Coordinates of C-alpha atoms and ligand atoms in Angstrom, one line a residue:
X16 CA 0.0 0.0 0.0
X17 CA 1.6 3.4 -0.7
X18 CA 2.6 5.5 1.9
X19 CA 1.0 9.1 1.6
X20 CA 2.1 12.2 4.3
X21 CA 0.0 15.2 4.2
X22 CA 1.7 18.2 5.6
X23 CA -1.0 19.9 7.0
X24 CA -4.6 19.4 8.4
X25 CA -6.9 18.7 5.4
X26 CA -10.7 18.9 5.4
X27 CA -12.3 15.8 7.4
X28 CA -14.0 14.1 5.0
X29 CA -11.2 14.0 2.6
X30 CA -8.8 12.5 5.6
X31 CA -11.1 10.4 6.2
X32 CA -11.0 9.2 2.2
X33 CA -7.5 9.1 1.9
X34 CA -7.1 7.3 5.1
X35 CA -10.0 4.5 3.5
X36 CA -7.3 4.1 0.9
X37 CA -3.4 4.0 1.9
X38 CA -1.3 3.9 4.9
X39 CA -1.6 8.1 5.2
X40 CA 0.4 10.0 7.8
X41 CA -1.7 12.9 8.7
X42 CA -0.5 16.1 10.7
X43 CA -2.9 16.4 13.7
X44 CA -1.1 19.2 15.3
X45 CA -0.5 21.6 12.1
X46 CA 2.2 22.8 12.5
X47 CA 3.7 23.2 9.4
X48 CA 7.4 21.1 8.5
X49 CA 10.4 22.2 9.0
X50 CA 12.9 21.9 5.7
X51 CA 14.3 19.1 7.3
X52 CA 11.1 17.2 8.1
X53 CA 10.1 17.2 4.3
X54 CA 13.2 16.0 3.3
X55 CA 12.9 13.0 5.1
X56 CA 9.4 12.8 4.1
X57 CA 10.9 11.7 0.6
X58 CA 13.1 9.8 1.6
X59 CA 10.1 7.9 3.6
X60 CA 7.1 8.0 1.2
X61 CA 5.4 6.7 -1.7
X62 CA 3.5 10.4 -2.4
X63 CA 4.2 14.0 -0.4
X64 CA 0.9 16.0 -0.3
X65 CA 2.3 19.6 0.3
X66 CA 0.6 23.1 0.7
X67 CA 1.1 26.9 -0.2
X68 CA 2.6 27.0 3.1
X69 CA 5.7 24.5 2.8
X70 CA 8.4 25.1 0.2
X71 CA 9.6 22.0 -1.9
X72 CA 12.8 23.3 -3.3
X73 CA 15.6 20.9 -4.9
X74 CA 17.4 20.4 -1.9
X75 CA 14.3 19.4 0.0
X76 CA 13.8 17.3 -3.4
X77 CA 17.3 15.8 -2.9
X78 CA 16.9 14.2 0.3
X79 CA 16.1 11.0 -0.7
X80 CA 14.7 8.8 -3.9
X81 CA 11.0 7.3 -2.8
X82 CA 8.6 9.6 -3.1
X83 CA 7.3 9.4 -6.8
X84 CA 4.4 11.9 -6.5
X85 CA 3.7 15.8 -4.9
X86 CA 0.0 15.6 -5.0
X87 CA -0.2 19.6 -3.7
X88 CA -3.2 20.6 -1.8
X89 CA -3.9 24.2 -4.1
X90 CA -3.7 25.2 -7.9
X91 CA -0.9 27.1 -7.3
X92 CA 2.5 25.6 -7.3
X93 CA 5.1 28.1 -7.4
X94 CA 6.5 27.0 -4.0
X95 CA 7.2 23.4 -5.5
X96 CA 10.8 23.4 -8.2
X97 CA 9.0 21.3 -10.9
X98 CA 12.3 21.4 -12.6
X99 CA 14.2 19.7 -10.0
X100 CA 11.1 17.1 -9.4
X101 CA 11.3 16.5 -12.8
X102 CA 15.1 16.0 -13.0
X103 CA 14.6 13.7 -9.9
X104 CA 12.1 11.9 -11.6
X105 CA 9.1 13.0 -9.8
X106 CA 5.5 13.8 -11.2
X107 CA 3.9 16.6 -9.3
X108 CA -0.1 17.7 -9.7
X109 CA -2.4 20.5 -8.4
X110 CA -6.0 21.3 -7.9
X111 CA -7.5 23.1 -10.8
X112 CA -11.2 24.4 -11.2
X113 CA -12.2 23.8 -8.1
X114 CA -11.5 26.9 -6.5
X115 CA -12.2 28.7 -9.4
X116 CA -15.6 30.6 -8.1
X117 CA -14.3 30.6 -4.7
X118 CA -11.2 32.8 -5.0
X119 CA -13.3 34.9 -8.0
X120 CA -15.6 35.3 -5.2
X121 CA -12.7 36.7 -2.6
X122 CA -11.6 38.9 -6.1
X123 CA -15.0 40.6 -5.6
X124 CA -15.2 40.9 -1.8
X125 CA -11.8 43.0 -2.0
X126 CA -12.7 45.0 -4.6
X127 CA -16.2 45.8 -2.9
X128 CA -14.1 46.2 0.7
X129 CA -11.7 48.7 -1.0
X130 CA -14.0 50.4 -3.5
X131 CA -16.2 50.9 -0.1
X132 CA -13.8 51.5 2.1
X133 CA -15.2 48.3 4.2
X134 CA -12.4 47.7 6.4
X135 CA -11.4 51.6 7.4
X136 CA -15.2 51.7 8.0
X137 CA -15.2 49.1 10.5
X138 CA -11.9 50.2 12.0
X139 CA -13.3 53.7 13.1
X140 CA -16.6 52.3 14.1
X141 CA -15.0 49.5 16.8
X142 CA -12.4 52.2 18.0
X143 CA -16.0 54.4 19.1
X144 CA -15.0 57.2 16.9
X145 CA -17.7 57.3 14.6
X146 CA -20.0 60.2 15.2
X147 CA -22.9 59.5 13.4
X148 CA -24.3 59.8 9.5
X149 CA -23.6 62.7 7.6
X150 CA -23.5 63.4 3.7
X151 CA -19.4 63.6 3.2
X152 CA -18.6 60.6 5.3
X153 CA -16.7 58.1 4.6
X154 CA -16.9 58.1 0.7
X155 CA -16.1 55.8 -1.7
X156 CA -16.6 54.8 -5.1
X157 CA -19.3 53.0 -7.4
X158 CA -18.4 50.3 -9.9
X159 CA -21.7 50.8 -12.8
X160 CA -19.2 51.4 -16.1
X161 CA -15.8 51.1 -14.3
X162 CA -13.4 49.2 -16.3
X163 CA -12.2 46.1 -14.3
X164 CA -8.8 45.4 -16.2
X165 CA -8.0 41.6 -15.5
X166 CA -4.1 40.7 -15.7
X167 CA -4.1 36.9 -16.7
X168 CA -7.5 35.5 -18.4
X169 CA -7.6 32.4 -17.0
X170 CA -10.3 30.6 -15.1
X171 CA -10.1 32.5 -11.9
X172 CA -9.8 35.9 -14.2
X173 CA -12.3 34.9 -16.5
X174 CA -14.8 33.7 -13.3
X175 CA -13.8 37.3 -12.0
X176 CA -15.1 38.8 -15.3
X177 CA -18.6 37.6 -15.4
X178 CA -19.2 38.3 -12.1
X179 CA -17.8 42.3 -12.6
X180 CA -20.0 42.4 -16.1
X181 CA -23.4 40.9 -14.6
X182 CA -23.5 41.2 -11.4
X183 CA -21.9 45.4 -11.2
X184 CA -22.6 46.6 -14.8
X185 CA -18.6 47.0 -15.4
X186 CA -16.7 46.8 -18.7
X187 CA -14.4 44.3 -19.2
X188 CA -10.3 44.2 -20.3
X189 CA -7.6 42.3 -19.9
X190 CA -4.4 41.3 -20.7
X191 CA -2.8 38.1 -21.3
X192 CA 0.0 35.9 -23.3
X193 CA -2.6 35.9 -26.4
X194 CA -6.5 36.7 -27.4
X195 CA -8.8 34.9 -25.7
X196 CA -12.4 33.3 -27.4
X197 CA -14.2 33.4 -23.7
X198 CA -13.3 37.3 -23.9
X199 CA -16.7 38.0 -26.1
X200 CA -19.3 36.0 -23.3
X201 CA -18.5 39.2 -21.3
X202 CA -17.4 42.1 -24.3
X203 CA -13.5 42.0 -22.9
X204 CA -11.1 44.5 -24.5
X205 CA -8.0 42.7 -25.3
X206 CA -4.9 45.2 -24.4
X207 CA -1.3 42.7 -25.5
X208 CA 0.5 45.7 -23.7
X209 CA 0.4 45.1 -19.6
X210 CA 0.9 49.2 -19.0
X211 CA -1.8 50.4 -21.7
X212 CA -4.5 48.0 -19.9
X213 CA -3.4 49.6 -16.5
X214 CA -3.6 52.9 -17.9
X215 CA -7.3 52.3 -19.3
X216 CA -8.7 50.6 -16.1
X217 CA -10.5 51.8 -13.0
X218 CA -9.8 48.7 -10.8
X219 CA -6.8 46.3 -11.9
X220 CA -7.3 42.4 -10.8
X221 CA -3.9 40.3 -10.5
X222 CA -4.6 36.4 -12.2
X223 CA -1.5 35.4 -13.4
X224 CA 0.8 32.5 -12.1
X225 CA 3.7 32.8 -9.4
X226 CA 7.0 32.0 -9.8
X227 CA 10.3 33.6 -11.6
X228 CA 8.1 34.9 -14.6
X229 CA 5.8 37.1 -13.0
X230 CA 7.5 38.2 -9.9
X231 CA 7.3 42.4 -9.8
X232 CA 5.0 42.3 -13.1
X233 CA 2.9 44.9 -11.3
X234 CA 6.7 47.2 -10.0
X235 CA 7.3 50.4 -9.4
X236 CA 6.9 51.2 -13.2
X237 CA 3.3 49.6 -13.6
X238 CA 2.3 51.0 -10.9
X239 CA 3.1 54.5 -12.1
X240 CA 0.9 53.4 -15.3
X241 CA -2.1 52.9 -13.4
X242 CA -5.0 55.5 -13.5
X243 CA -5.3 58.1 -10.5
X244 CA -7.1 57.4 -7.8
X245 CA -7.5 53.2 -9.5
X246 CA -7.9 50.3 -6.9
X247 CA -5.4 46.8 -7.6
X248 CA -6.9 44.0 -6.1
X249 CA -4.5 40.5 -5.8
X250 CA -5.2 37.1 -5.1
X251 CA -2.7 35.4 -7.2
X252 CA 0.9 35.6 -5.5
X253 CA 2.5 38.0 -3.2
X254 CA 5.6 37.6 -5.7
X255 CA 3.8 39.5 -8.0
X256 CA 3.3 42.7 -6.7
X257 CA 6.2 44.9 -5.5
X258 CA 4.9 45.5 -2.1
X259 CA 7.1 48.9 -1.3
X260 CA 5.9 50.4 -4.6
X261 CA 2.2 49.4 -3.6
X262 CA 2.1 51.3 -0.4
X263 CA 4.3 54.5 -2.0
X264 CA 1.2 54.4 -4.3
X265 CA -1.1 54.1 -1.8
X266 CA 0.5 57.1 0.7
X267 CA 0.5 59.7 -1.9
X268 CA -2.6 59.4 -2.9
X269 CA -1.6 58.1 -6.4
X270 CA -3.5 54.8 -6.3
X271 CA -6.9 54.9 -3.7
X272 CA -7.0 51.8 -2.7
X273 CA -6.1 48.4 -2.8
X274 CA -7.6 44.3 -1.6
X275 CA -5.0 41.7 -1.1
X276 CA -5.3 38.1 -0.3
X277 CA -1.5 36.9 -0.6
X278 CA 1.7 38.3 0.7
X279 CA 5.5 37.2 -1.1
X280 CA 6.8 35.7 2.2
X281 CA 3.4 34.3 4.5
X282 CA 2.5 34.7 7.2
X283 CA 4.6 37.8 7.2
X284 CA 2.8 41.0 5.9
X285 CA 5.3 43.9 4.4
X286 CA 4.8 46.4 7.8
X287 CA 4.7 49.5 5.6
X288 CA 1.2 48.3 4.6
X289 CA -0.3 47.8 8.1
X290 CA 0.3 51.6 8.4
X291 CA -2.0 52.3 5.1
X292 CA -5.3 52.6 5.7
X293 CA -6.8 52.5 2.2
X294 CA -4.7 49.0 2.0
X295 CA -7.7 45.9 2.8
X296 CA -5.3 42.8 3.6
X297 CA -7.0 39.7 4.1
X298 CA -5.1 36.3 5.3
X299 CA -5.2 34.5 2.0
X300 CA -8.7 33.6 2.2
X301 CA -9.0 32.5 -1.2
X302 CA -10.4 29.2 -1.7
X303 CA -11.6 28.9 2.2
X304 CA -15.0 27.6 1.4
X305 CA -15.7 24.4 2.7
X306 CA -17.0 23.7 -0.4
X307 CA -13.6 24.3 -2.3
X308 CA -11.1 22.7 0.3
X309 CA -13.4 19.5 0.1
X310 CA -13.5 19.8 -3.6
X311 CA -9.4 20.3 -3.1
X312 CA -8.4 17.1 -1.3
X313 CA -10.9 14.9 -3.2
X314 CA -9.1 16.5 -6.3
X315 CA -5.5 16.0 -4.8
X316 CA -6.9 12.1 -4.0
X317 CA -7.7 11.7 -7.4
X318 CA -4.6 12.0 -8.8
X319 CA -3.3 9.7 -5.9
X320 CA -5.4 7.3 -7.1
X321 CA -4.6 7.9 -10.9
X322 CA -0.9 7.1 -9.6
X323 CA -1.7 4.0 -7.6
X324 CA -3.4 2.8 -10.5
X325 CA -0.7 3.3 -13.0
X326 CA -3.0 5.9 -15.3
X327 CA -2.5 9.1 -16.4
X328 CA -2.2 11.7 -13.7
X329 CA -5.1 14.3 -14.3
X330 CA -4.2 17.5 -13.0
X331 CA -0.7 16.8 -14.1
X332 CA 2.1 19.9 -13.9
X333 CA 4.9 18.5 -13.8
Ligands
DGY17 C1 -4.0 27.9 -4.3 O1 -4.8 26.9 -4.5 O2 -3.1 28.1 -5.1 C2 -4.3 28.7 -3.1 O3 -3.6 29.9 -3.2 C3 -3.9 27.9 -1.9 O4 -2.6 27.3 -2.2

């Protein structure tokens, strides 16, 4: 029977699934693994079933030659080196479409938060200083015939899309590596340069990938080519928004607002942001829907089972 470790507390039905199924190590306590720990892990197991929240680099990769499978919990695998799992002969799979509306859902909520100054609101109100209803309080701004400019028109951005066109009335563009055909559902404006969608869009949604490729896509420079007084909302990857140039943004007034889900080095949230008040940050929330982190381990147990079965890994990335 192969021997599977999960690295971090998983919904219980889907322990309880994987547990039916092979001798699974699961991690009661939580706490996450130390570098050490998950090298031994594949030196010990049949398949490692990481998070977000552990980092599978080559040397952790190098510390031994049994594990044959990463099943990661989450579609995102930027904290995995495919390239050295591949060189050390190791298949690795994610969790797509499952957390698709989910995360589209936390896009929304941040832009709403920000757009309505939701979390400065609550702030004043639980400190006792608010002094009542009058016409220039707290104001924020509408969304009817904003232009939400998506970066990365995947499923998540393209989820993120519908919702902005039918449920707030707001025009659609984005940007991506080339045109895309589910672009007309919603009347999206394709922009193939990154600073000329900033520059034509009221509230700018991150969708794009981690990893070397997109870290500091949205710098200092992109910033700058964002419209006054525009709102950038991120729950892709805290590596791909330079943080320092975010809150410069933010202090002067340049940008007014901005949601985020997902910081570059988590738990750890870049101080100078704390200090901003137009700044929502949110504990990377994104898929937490029991719905979604059910729909996540039964995905990740899928693939286990594709493996134990010799088939073709589904949700195959490397
Ligand atoms: C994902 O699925 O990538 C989420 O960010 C959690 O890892």
């Amino acid at each position: 029977m192969l021997r599977v470790l999960v690295t971090r507390r998983w919904p219980e039905a889907v322990e309880a699934a994987l547990a039916e199924e092979f001798d699974v190590t699961l991690n009661a306590s939580d706490t996450p693994l130390t570098q050490t720990e998950l090298a031994r892990a594949i030196a010990g197991y049949d398949v490692l079933c990481p998070t977000v929240s552990d980092c599978v680099d080559a040397e952790v990769l190098c510390g031994g030659d049994r594990v044959k499978l990463i099943a990661n919990y989450g579609v995102g695998f930027d904290h995995i080196d495919c390239a050295a799992a591949r060189a050390a002969g190791i298949a690795v799979t994610s969790t797509p479409g499952v957390l698709t509306d989910a995360t589209a859902d936390l896009a929304i909520t941040l832009m709403l938060m920000a757009t309505r100054r939701a979390s400065e609101g609550e702030r004043e109100l639980r400190r006792g200083d608010w002094s009542g209803w009058r016409p220039t309080h707290m104001i924020g701004t509408g969304l009817q015939d904003k232009v939400m400019g998506i970066v990365g028109f995947g499923r998540i951005g393209q989820a993120v899309a519908r919702r902005a066109k039918h449920g707030f009335g707001m025009q659609i563009a984005y940007h991506s590596s080339s045109e895309k055909a589910e672009a007309e559902e919603v009347g999206a404006r394709y922009f193939d340069d990154l600073h000329a969608l900033l520059a034509n869009s009221d509230i700018v949604s991150l969708h794009v990938p981690g990893g070397a490729a997109t870290e500091h896509l949205m710098g200092a420079e992109a910033i700058a080519a964002m419209r006054p007084g525009s709102y950038l909302i991120n729950t892709a990857r805290g590596s791909v928004l330079d943080h320092t140039a975010l809150a410069d943004a933010l202090r002067s007034g340049h940008l007014a607002g901005a949601g985020l889900d997902v910081y570059p080095d988590e738990p750890d949230v870049p101080p100078a942001l704390l200090e901003v008040d137009s700044a929502v940050l949110l504990p990377h929330l994104g898929s937490a829907t029991r719905e979604a982190r059910v729909a996540m381990g039964m995905r990740a147990l899928e693939n286990i089972r594709a493996f134990a079965n010799g088939h073709n890994l589904p949700d195959r990335v490397a």
